[in-house]
Amino acid sequence: KYGGFVPGIRPGKTTAEYLDFIMTRITLPGAAFLALIAILPSFISSALKVPYLIASFFGGTGLLIIVGVMLDTMRQIEAQLLMRHYDGFMKKGKIRGRR
């Protein structure tokens, strides 16, 4: 509809099927991981006999926020280090994450 194309894939229904296949491959592992993180506090609470309030701190939303902040902080530190050492611009960044 918008004139875009995927190299090596014929336009039309084939492209739609290919994009659906790729989206499924990307979305399914992410959804499984998020479901695991959502269940983690209950598992920790019951298996290790830890109070649910403490277990919920280490699982679910809190864990996602902590990891996101850590990745962002590491990316900012890397950017500051690259600003001080210009020869580092020739190499690819080492930190991978949300971009």
Short mmCIF file of C-alpha atoms in Angstrom, two decimals:
data_model
loop_
_atom_site.label_atom_id
_atom_site.label_comp_id
_atom_site.label_asym_id
_atom_site.label_seq_id
_atom_site.Cartn_x
_atom_site.Cartn_y
_atom_site.Cartn_z
CA LYS A 1 0.00 0.00 0.00
CA TYR A 2 2.78 2.42 0.85
CA GLY A 3 5.27 1.44 -1.85
CA GLY A 4 7.74 -0.28 0.48
CA PHE A 5 9.38 -3.59 -0.37
CA VAL A 6 11.54 -6.30 1.16
CA PRO A 7 14.59 -7.24 -0.94
CA GLY A 8 14.35 -10.84 -2.15
CA ILE A 9 10.62 -11.15 -1.39
CA ARG A 10 7.95 -10.68 -4.03
CA PRO A 11 5.49 -7.83 -3.39
CA GLY A 12 1.95 -8.65 -2.35
CA LYS A 13 0.75 -11.62 -0.34
CA THR A 14 4.25 -13.15 -0.13
CA THR A 15 5.57 -10.01 1.56
CA ALA A 16 2.66 -9.98 4.02
CA GLU A 17 3.28 -13.63 4.92
CA TYR A 18 7.01 -12.99 5.33
CA LEU A 19 6.43 -10.00 7.63
CA ASP A 20 3.89 -11.99 9.66
CA PHE A 21 6.45 -14.79 10.05
CA ILE A 22 9.17 -12.35 11.17
CA MET A 23 6.83 -10.61 13.64
CA THR A 24 5.90 -13.98 15.15
CA ARG A 25 9.56 -14.92 15.54
CA ILE A 26 10.29 -11.61 17.27
CA THR A 27 7.18 -11.38 19.43
CA LEU A 28 6.88 -14.95 20.74
CA PRO A 29 10.19 -15.11 22.68
CA GLY A 30 9.62 -11.62 24.09
CA ALA A 31 6.12 -12.53 25.26
CA ALA A 32 7.39 -15.74 26.87
CA PHE A 33 10.14 -13.80 28.67
CA LEU A 34 7.68 -11.20 29.97
CA ALA A 35 5.35 -13.96 31.17
CA LEU A 36 8.26 -15.57 33.02
CA ILE A 37 9.12 -12.25 34.68
CA ALA A 38 5.48 -11.78 35.69
CA ILE A 39 5.37 -15.24 37.31
CA LEU A 40 8.78 -14.92 39.00
CA PRO A 41 7.58 -13.24 42.24
CA SER A 42 5.00 -15.97 42.88
CA PHE A 43 7.57 -18.67 42.23
CA ILE A 44 10.15 -17.07 44.55
CA SER A 45 7.53 -16.56 47.24
CA SER A 46 6.28 -20.14 47.23
CA ALA A 47 9.49 -22.06 46.48
CA LEU A 48 11.85 -20.18 48.79
CA LYS A 49 9.30 -19.28 51.49
CA VAL A 50 10.05 -15.58 51.07
CA PRO A 51 7.32 -13.03 51.87
CA TYR A 52 5.50 -11.98 48.71
CA LEU A 53 6.29 -8.28 49.25
CA ILE A 54 10.03 -8.97 49.17
CA ALA A 55 9.71 -11.40 46.24
CA SER A 56 7.74 -8.86 44.22
CA PHE A 57 10.60 -6.37 44.60
CA PHE A 58 12.94 -8.69 42.68
CA GLY A 59 10.47 -9.70 39.99
CA GLY A 60 7.98 -8.21 37.62
CA THR A 61 7.92 -4.50 36.94
CA GLY A 62 10.70 -3.65 39.38
CA LEU A 63 13.14 -5.92 37.57
CA LEU A 64 12.24 -4.44 34.17
CA ILE A 65 12.75 -0.90 35.49
CA ILE A 66 16.09 -1.74 37.11
CA VAL A 67 17.43 -3.37 33.93
CA GLY A 68 16.21 -0.47 31.76
CA VAL A 69 17.86 2.12 34.00
CA MET A 70 21.10 0.13 34.11
CA LEU A 71 21.24 -0.17 30.31
CA ASP A 72 20.58 3.54 29.90
CA THR A 73 23.24 4.44 32.48
CA MET A 74 25.80 2.19 30.80
CA ARG A 75 25.01 3.76 27.42
CA GLN A 76 25.49 7.26 28.87
CA ILE A 77 28.80 6.27 30.46
CA GLU A 78 29.99 4.82 27.16
CA ALA A 79 29.00 8.04 25.36
CA GLN A 80 30.97 10.13 27.87
CA LEU A 81 34.03 7.91 27.48
CA LEU A 82 33.82 8.14 23.69
CA MET A 83 33.68 11.93 23.89
CA ARG A 84 36.99 11.93 25.78
CA HIS A 85 38.73 9.46 23.46
CA TYR A 86 38.02 10.28 19.82
CA ASP A 87 39.74 7.16 18.48
CA GLY A 88 36.90 5.19 20.09
CA PHE A 89 34.52 6.58 17.45
CA MET A 90 36.08 4.31 14.86
CA LYS A 91 34.95 1.21 16.77
CA LYS A 92 31.41 0.02 17.31
CA GLY A 93 29.90 0.51 20.76
CA LYS A 94 30.06 -2.46 23.08
CA ILE A 95 26.77 -1.95 24.90
CA ARG A 96 23.67 -3.35 23.26
CA GLY A 97 20.15 -2.57 24.32
CA ARG A 98 17.15 -0.44 23.46
CA ARG A 99 17.85 1.86 20.51
#
